[in-house]
Amino acid sequence: MSHNLLKGKRGIIFGALDENSIAWKTAERVFEEGGSFVLTNAPVAMRMGAINTLAEKTNAQVIPADATSLEDLENLIEKSMEILGGKLDFVLHSIGMSVNVRKGRHYTDLNYDWSQKGWDVSALSFHKTMQTLYKKQAMSEWGSIVALTYMAAQRVFPDYNDMADNKAYLESIARSFGYFFGRDHKVRVNTISQSPTPTTAGKGVKGFDGFIEYADKMSPLGNASADECADYTITLFSDLTKKVTLQNLFHDGGFSNMGVSQLVMDKFVDEE
Ligand code: NAI
């Protein structure tokens, strides 16, 4: 259901790989709410072609950009402002990748070249994106920047591997850059800490089926879906949340504040 919350707003959405992607669902919702945007992803991800289907549905143009390349980011931001006809009101960073996770390297046996690559893609790319936006004065006043993260940044989830460290770094960048963006351009910066979600990135984590089920049974409201994450992001892009900044916002059905739930306890207690 549309409320026209983003009518007249312009932005960039990173990370729509296929229809399961959180960024894909977000693009559909932003479109429904009246926003216009450029879609972007790494050139290698474009080869799958699915993003063009999304672009057609949402009247968006696609500009390939490797989010670790400053040159690509500069081109993306300049062209987006040209295409959309002005400065940007919202940016979604929905990017994550760990080579160690992909190749099944254990956290106690990391390949550091791969760690560095994963950190650049998953965490530093957020700084690079914001620094490029900041230097080009590409954000409108009261604009909103959101990145997606996971609770393994605060608590131990052994199979999340070096992505846990990347997410901790990402959340810190949101606060540190958010200060300057707020002070100098009245732009807010937040991270959304989302429930486990069955996407390409999500399912790549070892033991995913177990921990999505566990999180669901622990959370009083159950896991948050990708569609619900898109809804939450819309609120952060809208003018209804102008003074929310420097926050890591849990969107997880209550999981992050639980100790144990009855459903989980039941698995460990013998029936009388
Ligand atoms: P996804 O696999 O659909 O999206 C990840 C995206 O990152 C892909 O579109 C991929 O092409 C893009 N990407 C990888 N390397 C890139 C590069 N060098 N430059 C530009 N883009 C690049 O998976 P999902 O789950 O939608 O991931 C989106 C975000 O949500 C990620 O930050 C992820 O860590 C986060 N997240 C996911 C959760 C899950 O369980 N799926 C839970 C909490 C957070």
PDB file of C-alpha atoms and ligand atoms in Angstrom:
ATOM      1  CA  MET A   1       0.000   0.000   0.000  1.00  0.00           C
ATOM      2  CA  SER A   2       1.420   3.372  -0.978  1.00  0.00           C
ATOM      3  CA  HIS A   3       1.411   6.499   1.175  1.00  0.00           C
ATOM      4  CA  ASN A   4       3.477   8.603  -1.240  1.00  0.00           C
ATOM      5  CA  LEU A   5       6.089   8.923   1.490  1.00  0.00           C
ATOM      6  CA  LEU A   6       8.931   9.389  -1.014  1.00  0.00           C
ATOM      7  CA  LYS A   7       7.163  11.492  -3.612  1.00  0.00           C
ATOM      8  CA  GLY A   8       9.712  13.663  -5.447  1.00  0.00           C
ATOM      9  CA  LYS A   9      12.699  12.053  -3.727  1.00  0.00           C
ATOM     10  CA  ARG A  10      15.730  10.802  -5.660  1.00  0.00           C
ATOM     11  CA  GLY A  11      18.343   8.253  -4.749  1.00  0.00           C
ATOM     12  CA  ILE A  12      20.729   5.403  -5.466  1.00  0.00           C
ATOM     13  CA  ILE A  13      20.101   1.764  -4.515  1.00  0.00           C
ATOM     14  CA  PHE A  14      23.129  -0.553  -4.333  1.00  0.00           C
ATOM     15  CA  GLY A  15      22.977  -4.347  -4.230  1.00  0.00           C
ATOM     16  CA  ALA A  16      19.887  -5.715  -6.028  1.00  0.00           C
ATOM     17  CA  LEU A  17      21.192  -9.047  -7.331  1.00  0.00           C
ATOM     18  CA  ASP A  18      17.976 -11.019  -7.758  1.00  0.00           C
ATOM     19  CA  GLU A  19      14.389 -10.919  -6.552  1.00  0.00           C
ATOM     20  CA  ASN A  20      15.382 -12.256  -3.101  1.00  0.00           C
ATOM     21  CA  SER A  21      17.799  -9.384  -2.449  1.00  0.00           C
ATOM     22  CA  ILE A  22      16.817  -6.951   0.279  1.00  0.00           C
ATOM     23  CA  ALA A  23      17.778  -4.130  -2.130  1.00  0.00           C
ATOM     24  CA  TRP A  24      15.399  -5.536  -4.762  1.00  0.00           C
ATOM     25  CA  LYS A  25      12.452  -5.454  -2.358  1.00  0.00           C
ATOM     26  CA  THR A  26      13.471  -1.983  -1.244  1.00  0.00           C
ATOM     27  CA  ALA A  27      13.609  -0.699  -4.830  1.00  0.00           C
ATOM     28  CA  GLU A  28      10.074  -1.994  -5.424  1.00  0.00           C
ATOM     29  CA  ARG A  29       8.797  -0.279  -2.265  1.00  0.00           C
ATOM     30  CA  VAL A  30      10.606   3.005  -2.973  1.00  0.00           C
ATOM     31  CA  PHE A  31       9.025   3.016  -6.422  1.00  0.00           C
ATOM     32  CA  GLU A  32       5.575   2.375  -4.906  1.00  0.00           C
ATOM     33  CA  GLU A  33       6.091   5.305  -2.547  1.00  0.00           C
ATOM     34  CA  GLY A  34       6.840   7.663  -5.439  1.00  0.00           C
ATOM     35  CA  GLY A  35      10.659   7.801  -5.270  1.00  0.00           C
ATOM     36  CA  SER A  36      12.913   7.687  -8.327  1.00  0.00           C
ATOM     37  CA  PHE A  37      16.373   6.135  -8.338  1.00  0.00           C
ATOM     38  CA  VAL A  38      19.349   4.674 -10.128  1.00  0.00           C
ATOM     39  CA  LEU A  39      20.112   1.003  -9.538  1.00  0.00           C
ATOM     40  CA  THR A  40      23.712  -0.107  -9.259  1.00  0.00           C
ATOM     41  CA  ASN A  41      25.691  -3.273  -8.704  1.00  0.00           C
ATOM     42  CA  ALA A  42      29.160  -4.653  -9.369  1.00  0.00           C
ATOM     43  CA  PRO A  43      29.821  -5.198 -13.078  1.00  0.00           C
ATOM     44  CA  VAL A  44      30.155  -8.980 -12.478  1.00  0.00           C
ATOM     45  CA  ALA A  45      26.714  -9.116 -10.870  1.00  0.00           C
ATOM     46  CA  MET A  46      25.210  -7.459 -13.949  1.00  0.00           C
ATOM     47  CA  ARG A  47      26.034 -10.468 -16.073  1.00  0.00           C
ATOM     48  CA  MET A  48      23.141 -12.327 -14.524  1.00  0.00           C
ATOM     49  CA  GLY A  49      20.867  -9.721 -16.083  1.00  0.00           C
ATOM     50  CA  ALA A  50      18.107  -9.872 -13.474  1.00  0.00           C
ATOM     51  CA  ILE A  51      18.622  -6.231 -12.511  1.00  0.00           C
ATOM     52  CA  ASN A  52      17.266  -5.143 -15.904  1.00  0.00           C
ATOM     53  CA  THR A  53      13.900  -6.715 -15.066  1.00  0.00           C
ATOM     54  CA  LEU A  54      13.796  -4.664 -11.867  1.00  0.00           C
ATOM     55  CA  ALA A  55      14.888  -1.529 -13.736  1.00  0.00           C
ATOM     56  CA  GLU A  56      12.019  -1.892 -16.211  1.00  0.00           C
ATOM     57  CA  LYS A  57       9.480  -2.415 -13.428  1.00  0.00           C
ATOM     58  CA  THR A  58      10.648   0.640 -11.513  1.00  0.00           C
ATOM     59  CA  ASN A  59      11.507   3.041 -14.374  1.00  0.00           C
ATOM     60  CA  ALA A  60      15.095   3.093 -13.175  1.00  0.00           C
ATOM     61  CA  GLN A  61      18.365   3.298 -15.040  1.00  0.00           C
ATOM     62  CA  VAL A  62      21.215   0.955 -14.185  1.00  0.00           C
ATOM     63  CA  ILE A  63      24.805   2.125 -13.746  1.00  0.00           C
ATOM     64  CA  PRO A  64      27.398  -0.568 -12.997  1.00  0.00           C
ATOM     65  CA  ALA A  65      29.853   0.294 -10.211  1.00  0.00           C
ATOM     66  CA  ASP A  66      32.272  -1.739  -8.154  1.00  0.00           C
ATOM     67  CA  ALA A  67      31.697  -0.170  -4.746  1.00  0.00           C
ATOM     68  CA  THR A  68      35.399  -0.534  -3.916  1.00  0.00           C
ATOM     69  CA  SER A  69      36.422   1.694  -6.859  1.00  0.00           C
ATOM     70  CA  LEU A  70      36.447   5.443  -6.261  1.00  0.00           C
ATOM     71  CA  GLU A  71      36.438   6.037  -9.997  1.00  0.00           C
ATOM     72  CA  ASP A  72      33.288   3.939 -10.426  1.00  0.00           C
ATOM     73  CA  LEU A  73      31.624   5.662  -7.470  1.00  0.00           C
ATOM     74  CA  GLU A  74      32.421   9.142  -8.828  1.00  0.00           C
ATOM     75  CA  ASN A  75      30.971   8.216 -12.194  1.00  0.00           C
ATOM     76  CA  LEU A  76      27.899   6.648 -10.563  1.00  0.00           C
ATOM     77  CA  ILE A  77      27.130   9.669  -8.399  1.00  0.00           C
ATOM     78  CA  GLU A  78      27.686  12.253 -11.141  1.00  0.00           C
ATOM     79  CA  LYS A  79      25.595  10.345 -13.682  1.00  0.00           C
ATOM     80  CA  SER A  80      22.836   9.654 -11.150  1.00  0.00           C
ATOM     81  CA  MET A  81      22.427  13.359 -10.414  1.00  0.00           C
ATOM     82  CA  GLU A  82      22.261  14.066 -14.162  1.00  0.00           C
ATOM     83  CA  ILE A  83      19.697  11.336 -14.805  1.00  0.00           C
ATOM     84  CA  LEU A  84      17.536  12.138 -11.789  1.00  0.00           C
ATOM     85  CA  GLY A  85      17.796  15.887 -12.258  1.00  0.00           C
ATOM     86  CA  GLY A  86      19.339  17.027  -8.978  1.00  0.00           C
ATOM     87  CA  LYS A  87      20.919  16.123  -5.657  1.00  0.00           C
ATOM     88  CA  LEU A  88      20.084  12.870  -3.904  1.00  0.00           C
ATOM     89  CA  ASP A  89      17.694  12.373  -0.994  1.00  0.00           C
ATOM     90  CA  PHE A  90      18.448   8.738  -0.181  1.00  0.00           C
ATOM     91  CA  VAL A  91      21.136   6.086  -0.627  1.00  0.00           C
ATOM     92  CA  LEU A  92      20.893   2.392   0.275  1.00  0.00           C
ATOM     93  CA  HIS A  93      24.148   0.449   0.779  1.00  0.00           C
ATOM     94  CA  SER A  94      23.098  -3.222   0.611  1.00  0.00           C
ATOM     95  CA  ILE A  95      26.427  -4.883  -0.121  1.00  0.00           C
ATOM     96  CA  GLY A  96      28.222  -7.744   1.557  1.00  0.00           C
ATOM     97  CA  MET A  97      30.705 -10.436   0.589  1.00  0.00           C
ATOM     98  CA  SER A  98      33.396 -12.436   2.367  1.00  0.00           C
ATOM     99  CA  VAL A  99      35.837 -14.502   0.322  1.00  0.00           C
ATOM    100  CA  ASN A 100      36.690 -16.560   3.406  1.00  0.00           C
ATOM    101  CA  VAL A 101      32.996 -17.429   3.878  1.00  0.00           C
ATOM    102  CA  ARG A 102      32.606 -18.228   0.197  1.00  0.00           C
ATOM    103  CA  LYS A 103      35.614 -20.515   0.150  1.00  0.00           C
ATOM    104  CA  GLY A 104      34.846 -22.147   3.480  1.00  0.00           C
ATOM    105  CA  ARG A 105      37.948 -20.845   5.308  1.00  0.00           C
ATOM    106  CA  HIS A 106      37.496 -21.108   9.081  1.00  0.00           C
ATOM    107  CA  TYR A 107      37.776 -17.982  11.277  1.00  0.00           C
ATOM    108  CA  THR A 108      40.827 -19.469  13.003  1.00  0.00           C
ATOM    109  CA  ASP A 109      42.557 -20.006   9.656  1.00  0.00           C
ATOM    110  CA  LEU A 110      41.814 -16.845   7.661  1.00  0.00           C
ATOM    111  CA  ASN A 111      43.443 -15.996   4.379  1.00  0.00           C
ATOM    112  CA  TYR A 112      44.223 -12.316   5.034  1.00  0.00           C
ATOM    113  CA  ASP A 113      44.232 -11.293   1.383  1.00  0.00           C
ATOM    114  CA  TRP A 114      40.663 -12.546   1.259  1.00  0.00           C
ATOM    115  CA  SER A 115      39.856 -10.818   4.566  1.00  0.00           C
ATOM    116  CA  GLN A 116      41.078  -7.552   3.098  1.00  0.00           C
ATOM    117  CA  LYS A 117      38.981  -7.993  -0.035  1.00  0.00           C
ATOM    118  CA  GLY A 118      35.866  -8.810   2.020  1.00  0.00           C
ATOM    119  CA  TRP A 119      36.485  -5.814   4.303  1.00  0.00           C
ATOM    120  CA  ASP A 120      36.890  -3.499   1.319  1.00  0.00           C
ATOM    121  CA  VAL A 121      33.641  -4.736  -0.287  1.00  0.00           C
ATOM    122  CA  SER A 122      31.543  -5.049   2.868  1.00  0.00           C
ATOM    123  CA  ALA A 123      32.754  -2.190   5.076  1.00  0.00           C
ATOM    124  CA  LEU A 124      35.182   0.294   3.508  1.00  0.00           C
ATOM    125  CA  SER A 125      32.918   0.624   0.441  1.00  0.00           C
ATOM    126  CA  PHE A 126      30.447   2.397   2.746  1.00  0.00           C
ATOM    127  CA  HIS A 127      33.073   4.998   3.651  1.00  0.00           C
ATOM    128  CA  LYS A 128      34.090   5.345   0.010  1.00  0.00           C
ATOM    129  CA  THR A 129      30.470   5.871  -1.020  1.00  0.00           C
ATOM    130  CA  MET A 130      29.858   8.492   1.666  1.00  0.00           C
ATOM    131  CA  GLN A 131      33.161  10.283   1.070  1.00  0.00           C
ATOM    132  CA  THR A 132      32.364  10.562  -2.634  1.00  0.00           C
ATOM    133  CA  LEU A 133      28.834  11.815  -1.897  1.00  0.00           C
ATOM    134  CA  TYR A 134      30.217  14.283   0.662  1.00  0.00           C
ATOM    135  CA  LYS A 135      32.974  15.701  -1.543  1.00  0.00           C
ATOM    136  CA  LYS A 136      30.611  16.137  -4.461  1.00  0.00           C
ATOM    137  CA  GLN A 137      27.987  17.707  -2.172  1.00  0.00           C
ATOM    138  CA  ALA A 138      25.625  15.216  -3.778  1.00  0.00           C
ATOM    139  CA  MET A 139      23.147  14.851  -0.884  1.00  0.00           C
ATOM    140  CA  SER A 140      20.211  17.201  -0.326  1.00  0.00           C
ATOM    141  CA  GLU A 141      19.585  18.637   3.130  1.00  0.00           C
ATOM    142  CA  TRP A 142      17.593  16.182   5.261  1.00  0.00           C
ATOM    143  CA  GLY A 143      18.711  13.329   3.035  1.00  0.00           C
ATOM    144  CA  SER A 144      19.105   9.825   4.464  1.00  0.00           C
ATOM    145  CA  ILE A 145      21.786   7.159   4.035  1.00  0.00           C
ATOM    146  CA  VAL A 146      21.176   3.567   5.184  1.00  0.00           C
ATOM    147  CA  ALA A 147      23.435   0.498   5.228  1.00  0.00           C
ATOM    148  CA  LEU A 148      22.453  -3.045   6.171  1.00  0.00           C
ATOM    149  CA  THR A 149      24.172  -4.953   8.936  1.00  0.00           C
ATOM    150  CA  TYR A 150      23.832  -8.017  11.162  1.00  0.00           C
ATOM    151  CA  MET A 151      23.935  -8.609  14.908  1.00  0.00           C
ATOM    152  CA  ALA A 152      27.137 -10.645  14.658  1.00  0.00           C
ATOM    153  CA  ALA A 153      28.784  -7.202  14.917  1.00  0.00           C
ATOM    154  CA  GLN A 154      27.901  -7.239  18.651  1.00  0.00           C
ATOM    155  CA  ARG A 155      27.514 -10.905  19.591  1.00  0.00           C
ATOM    156  CA  VAL A 156      29.224 -14.141  18.645  1.00  0.00           C
ATOM    157  CA  PHE A 157      27.803 -16.150  15.748  1.00  0.00           C
ATOM    158  CA  PRO A 158      30.728 -18.495  15.028  1.00  0.00           C
ATOM    159  CA  ASP A 159      29.918 -19.269  11.385  1.00  0.00           C
ATOM    160  CA  TYR A 160      29.475 -15.617  10.431  1.00  0.00           C
ATOM    161  CA  ASN A 161      33.263 -15.630  10.239  1.00  0.00           C
ATOM    162  CA  ASP A 162      35.105 -12.416   9.272  1.00  0.00           C
ATOM    163  CA  MET A 163      31.805 -10.812   8.190  1.00  0.00           C
ATOM    164  CA  ALA A 164      31.192 -10.169  11.903  1.00  0.00           C
ATOM    165  CA  ASP A 165      34.263  -7.920  11.999  1.00  0.00           C
ATOM    166  CA  ASN A 166      33.314  -6.270   8.716  1.00  0.00           C
ATOM    167  CA  LYS A 167      29.873  -5.438  10.102  1.00  0.00           C
ATOM    168  CA  ALA A 168      31.368  -3.969  13.299  1.00  0.00           C
ATOM    169  CA  TYR A 169      33.550  -1.738  11.114  1.00  0.00           C
ATOM    170  CA  LEU A 170      30.577  -0.792   8.910  1.00  0.00           C
ATOM    171  CA  GLU A 171      28.493   0.247  11.929  1.00  0.00           C
ATOM    172  CA  SER A 172      31.354   2.352  13.221  1.00  0.00           C
ATOM    173  CA  ILE A 173      31.707   4.131   9.859  1.00  0.00           C
ATOM    174  CA  ALA A 174      27.991   4.983  10.002  1.00  0.00           C
ATOM    175  CA  ARG A 175      28.517   6.801  13.303  1.00  0.00           C
ATOM    176  CA  SER A 176      31.818   8.446  12.425  1.00  0.00           C
ATOM    177  CA  PHE A 177      30.797   9.711   8.983  1.00  0.00           C
ATOM    178  CA  GLY A 178      27.260  10.383  10.183  1.00  0.00           C
ATOM    179  CA  TYR A 179      28.630  13.060  12.508  1.00  0.00           C
ATOM    180  CA  PHE A 180      30.216  15.035   9.675  1.00  0.00           C
ATOM    181  CA  PHE A 181      27.310  14.486   7.292  1.00  0.00           C
ATOM    182  CA  GLY A 182      24.856  15.664   9.939  1.00  0.00           C
ATOM    183  CA  ARG A 183      26.885  18.670  11.022  1.00  0.00           C
ATOM    184  CA  ASP A 184      27.786  19.872   7.539  1.00  0.00           C
ATOM    185  CA  HIS A 185      24.873  18.836   5.324  1.00  0.00           C
ATOM    186  CA  LYS A 186      21.976  17.856   7.644  1.00  0.00           C
ATOM    187  CA  VAL A 187      22.106  14.320   6.268  1.00  0.00           C
ATOM    188  CA  ARG A 188      21.361  11.341   8.512  1.00  0.00           C
ATOM    189  CA  VAL A 189      23.246   8.042   8.476  1.00  0.00           C
ATOM    190  CA  ASN A 190      21.996   4.821  10.067  1.00  0.00           C
ATOM    191  CA  THR A 191      22.457   1.075   9.856  1.00  0.00           C
ATOM    192  CA  ILE A 192      19.616  -1.447   9.990  1.00  0.00           C
ATOM    193  CA  SER A 193      20.514  -4.689  11.740  1.00  0.00           C
ATOM    194  CA  GLN A 194      18.298  -7.188   9.950  1.00  0.00           C
ATOM    195  CA  SER A 195      17.158 -10.729  10.889  1.00  0.00           C
ATOM    196  CA  PRO A 196      18.714 -13.620   8.947  1.00  0.00           C
ATOM    197  CA  THR A 197      17.081 -13.520   5.516  1.00  0.00           C
ATOM    198  CA  PRO A 198      17.190 -16.167   2.752  1.00  0.00           C
ATOM    199  CA  THR A 199      19.128 -14.301   0.030  1.00  0.00           C
ATOM    200  CA  THR A 200      22.251 -15.220  -1.935  1.00  0.00           C
ATOM    201  CA  ALA A 201      24.504 -13.545   0.669  1.00  0.00           C
ATOM    202  CA  GLY A 202      22.502 -14.963   3.601  1.00  0.00           C
ATOM    203  CA  LYS A 203      22.397 -18.540   2.385  1.00  0.00           C
ATOM    204  CA  GLY A 204      26.155 -18.435   1.776  1.00  0.00           C
ATOM    205  CA  VAL A 205      26.759 -18.516   5.543  1.00  0.00           C
ATOM    206  CA  LYS A 206      27.488 -22.027   6.877  1.00  0.00           C
ATOM    207  CA  GLY A 207      24.641 -23.416   8.992  1.00  0.00           C
ATOM    208  CA  PHE A 208      22.213 -20.749   7.706  1.00  0.00           C
ATOM    209  CA  ASP A 209      19.148 -23.023   7.916  1.00  0.00           C
ATOM    210  CA  GLY A 210      19.839 -23.652  11.585  1.00  0.00           C
ATOM    211  CA  PHE A 211      20.358 -20.084  12.582  1.00  0.00           C
ATOM    212  CA  ILE A 212      17.444 -18.618  10.668  1.00  0.00           C
ATOM    213  CA  GLU A 213      15.200 -21.170  12.399  1.00  0.00           C
ATOM    214  CA  TYR A 214      16.783 -20.475  15.792  1.00  0.00           C
ATOM    215  CA  ALA A 215      16.360 -16.704  15.397  1.00  0.00           C
ATOM    216  CA  ASP A 216      12.741 -17.189  14.408  1.00  0.00           C
ATOM    217  CA  LYS A 217      11.999 -19.288  17.497  1.00  0.00           C
ATOM    218  CA  MET A 218      13.803 -16.803  19.759  1.00  0.00           C
ATOM    219  CA  SER A 219      12.043 -13.683  18.489  1.00  0.00           C
ATOM    220  CA  PRO A 220       8.651 -12.792  19.966  1.00  0.00           C
ATOM    221  CA  LEU A 221       7.537 -11.426  16.593  1.00  0.00           C
ATOM    222  CA  GLY A 222       9.463 -13.963  14.494  1.00  0.00           C
ATOM    223  CA  ASN A 223      12.136 -13.073  11.949  1.00  0.00           C
ATOM    224  CA  ALA A 224      11.738  -9.918   9.883  1.00  0.00           C
ATOM    225  CA  SER A 225      11.442 -10.637   6.154  1.00  0.00           C
ATOM    226  CA  ALA A 226      13.156  -8.811   3.287  1.00  0.00           C
ATOM    227  CA  ASP A 227       9.831  -7.112   2.461  1.00  0.00           C
ATOM    228  CA  GLU A 228       9.507  -5.896   6.041  1.00  0.00           C
ATOM    229  CA  CYS A 229      13.095  -4.625   5.924  1.00  0.00           C
ATOM    230  CA  ALA A 230      12.163  -2.671   2.793  1.00  0.00           C
ATOM    231  CA  ASP A 231       9.199  -1.131   4.664  1.00  0.00           C
ATOM    232  CA  TYR A 232      11.447  -0.086   7.541  1.00  0.00           C
ATOM    233  CA  THR A 233      13.956   1.464   5.158  1.00  0.00           C
ATOM    234  CA  ILE A 234      11.154   3.514   3.561  1.00  0.00           C
ATOM    235  CA  THR A 235      10.463   5.106   6.956  1.00  0.00           C
ATOM    236  CA  LEU A 236      14.133   6.037   7.284  1.00  0.00           C
ATOM    237  CA  PHE A 237      14.163   7.594   3.810  1.00  0.00           C
ATOM    238  CA  SER A 238      10.949   9.518   4.518  1.00  0.00           C
ATOM    239  CA  ASP A 239      10.618  12.901   6.242  1.00  0.00           C
ATOM    240  CA  LEU A 240       9.051  11.168   9.270  1.00  0.00           C
ATOM    241  CA  THR A 241      12.473  10.270  10.731  1.00  0.00           C
ATOM    242  CA  LYS A 242      14.470  13.463  10.183  1.00  0.00           C
ATOM    243  CA  LYS A 243      16.247  13.458  13.542  1.00  0.00           C
ATOM    244  CA  VAL A 244      17.182   9.769  13.645  1.00  0.00           C
ATOM    245  CA  THR A 245      20.903   9.489  12.988  1.00  0.00           C
ATOM    246  CA  LEU A 246      24.103   7.669  14.093  1.00  0.00           C
ATOM    247  CA  GLN A 247      21.946   4.693  15.084  1.00  0.00           C
ATOM    248  CA  ASN A 248      22.229   0.978  14.618  1.00  0.00           C
ATOM    249  CA  LEU A 249      18.546   0.038  14.436  1.00  0.00           C
ATOM    250  CA  PHE A 250      17.576  -3.555  15.142  1.00  0.00           C
ATOM    251  CA  HIS A 251      14.944  -4.883  12.769  1.00  0.00           C
ATOM    252  CA  ASP A 252      14.748  -8.420  14.057  1.00  0.00           C
ATOM    253  CA  GLY A 253      11.377  -9.196  15.676  1.00  0.00           C
ATOM    254  CA  GLY A 254      12.910  -8.566  19.111  1.00  0.00           C
ATOM    255  CA  PHE A 255      15.719 -11.137  18.851  1.00  0.00           C
ATOM    256  CA  SER A 256      18.501  -8.810  20.013  1.00  0.00           C
ATOM    257  CA  ASN A 257      16.965  -8.288  23.465  1.00  0.00           C
ATOM    258  CA  MET A 258      16.019 -11.902  24.146  1.00  0.00           C
ATOM    259  CA  GLY A 259      17.807 -14.240  26.537  1.00  0.00           C
ATOM    260  CA  VAL A 260      15.780 -17.338  25.809  1.00  0.00           C
ATOM    261  CA  SER A 261      12.234 -18.046  24.620  1.00  0.00           C
ATOM    262  CA  GLN A 262       9.771 -20.758  25.570  1.00  0.00           C
ATOM    263  CA  LEU A 263       9.975 -22.264  22.082  1.00  0.00           C
ATOM    264  CA  VAL A 264      13.746 -22.643  22.417  1.00  0.00           C
ATOM    265  CA  MET A 265      13.520 -23.895  26.038  1.00  0.00           C
ATOM    266  CA  ASP A 266      11.074 -26.572  24.936  1.00  0.00           C
ATOM    267  CA  LYS A 267      13.806 -28.152  22.826  1.00  0.00           C
ATOM    268  CA  PHE A 268      15.900 -28.780  25.944  1.00  0.00           C
ATOM    269  CA  VAL A 269      13.315 -29.798  28.533  1.00  0.00           C
ATOM    270  CA  ASP A 270      12.002 -33.365  28.780  1.00  0.00           C
ATOM    271  CA  GLU A 271       8.229 -33.681  28.530  1.00  0.00           C
ATOM    272  CA  GLU A 272       6.798 -34.572  31.965  1.00  0.00           C
TER     273      GLU A 272
HETATM  274  P1  NAI B   1      22.430 -10.316  -1.834  1.00  0.00           P
HETATM  275  O1  NAI B   1      23.448 -11.369  -2.133  1.00  0.00           O
HETATM  276  O2  NAI B   1      21.185 -10.326  -2.611  1.00  0.00           O
HETATM  277  O3  NAI B   1      23.108  -8.860  -1.923  1.00  0.00           O
HETATM  278  C1  NAI B   1      24.484  -8.613  -1.741  1.00  0.00           C
HETATM  279  C2  NAI B   1      24.894  -7.669  -2.856  1.00  0.00           C
HETATM  280  O4  NAI B   1      26.238  -7.196  -2.722  1.00  0.00           O
HETATM  281  C3  NAI B   1      24.794  -8.335  -4.239  1.00  0.00           C
HETATM  282  O5  NAI B   1      23.892  -7.617  -5.046  1.00  0.00           O
HETATM  283  C4  NAI B   1      26.205  -8.239  -4.753  1.00  0.00           C
HETATM  284  O6  NAI B   1      26.299  -8.174  -6.167  1.00  0.00           O
HETATM  285  C5  NAI B   1      26.676  -6.957  -4.054  1.00  0.00           C
HETATM  286  N1  NAI B   1      28.120  -6.772  -4.150  1.00  0.00           N
HETATM  287  C6  NAI B   1      29.090  -7.686  -3.860  1.00  0.00           C
HETATM  288  N2  NAI B   1      30.299  -7.164  -4.157  1.00  0.00           N
HETATM  289  C7  NAI B   1      30.095  -5.897  -4.620  1.00  0.00           C
HETATM  290  C8  NAI B   1      30.955  -4.857  -5.088  1.00  0.00           C
HETATM  291  N3  NAI B   1      32.281  -5.013  -5.125  1.00  0.00           N
HETATM  292  N4  NAI B   1      30.398  -3.690  -5.507  1.00  0.00           N
HETATM  293  C9  NAI B   1      29.054  -3.517  -5.487  1.00  0.00           C
HETATM  294  N5  NAI B   1      28.186  -4.468  -5.044  1.00  0.00           N
HETATM  295  C10 NAI B   1      28.701  -5.641  -4.629  1.00  0.00           C
HETATM  296  O7  NAI B   1      22.114 -10.508  -0.274  1.00  0.00           O
HETATM  297  P2  NAI B   1      21.329  -9.602   0.796  1.00  0.00           P
HETATM  298  O8  NAI B   1      21.060 -10.501   1.937  1.00  0.00           O
HETATM  299  O9  NAI B   1      20.212  -8.879   0.161  1.00  0.00           O
HETATM  300  O10 NAI B   1      22.457  -8.595   1.288  1.00  0.00           O
HETATM  301  C11 NAI B   1      22.271  -7.209   1.386  1.00  0.00           C
HETATM  302  C12 NAI B   1      22.874  -6.662   2.661  1.00  0.00           C
HETATM  303  O11 NAI B   1      22.115  -7.127   3.781  1.00  0.00           O
HETATM  304  C13 NAI B   1      24.320  -7.079   2.914  1.00  0.00           C
HETATM  305  O12 NAI B   1      25.024  -5.999   3.505  1.00  0.00           O
HETATM  306  C14 NAI B   1      24.147  -8.180   3.936  1.00  0.00           C
HETATM  307  O13 NAI B   1      25.308  -8.405   4.699  1.00  0.00           O
HETATM  308  C15 NAI B   1      23.018  -7.583   4.759  1.00  0.00           C
HETATM  309  N6  NAI B   1      22.331  -8.509   5.655  1.00  0.00           N
HETATM  310  C16 NAI B   1      21.855  -9.702   5.177  1.00  0.00           C
HETATM  311  C17 NAI B   1      21.267 -10.613   6.026  1.00  0.00           C
HETATM  312  C18 NAI B   1      20.823 -11.941   5.523  1.00  0.00           C
HETATM  313  O14 NAI B   1      20.631 -12.871   6.334  1.00  0.00           O
HETATM  314  N7  NAI B   1      20.618 -12.106   4.219  1.00  0.00           N
HETATM  315  C19 NAI B   1      21.081 -10.316   7.477  1.00  0.00           C
HETATM  316  C20 NAI B   1      21.564  -9.011   7.871  1.00  0.00           C
HETATM  317  C21 NAI B   1      22.177  -8.156   6.984  1.00  0.00           C
END
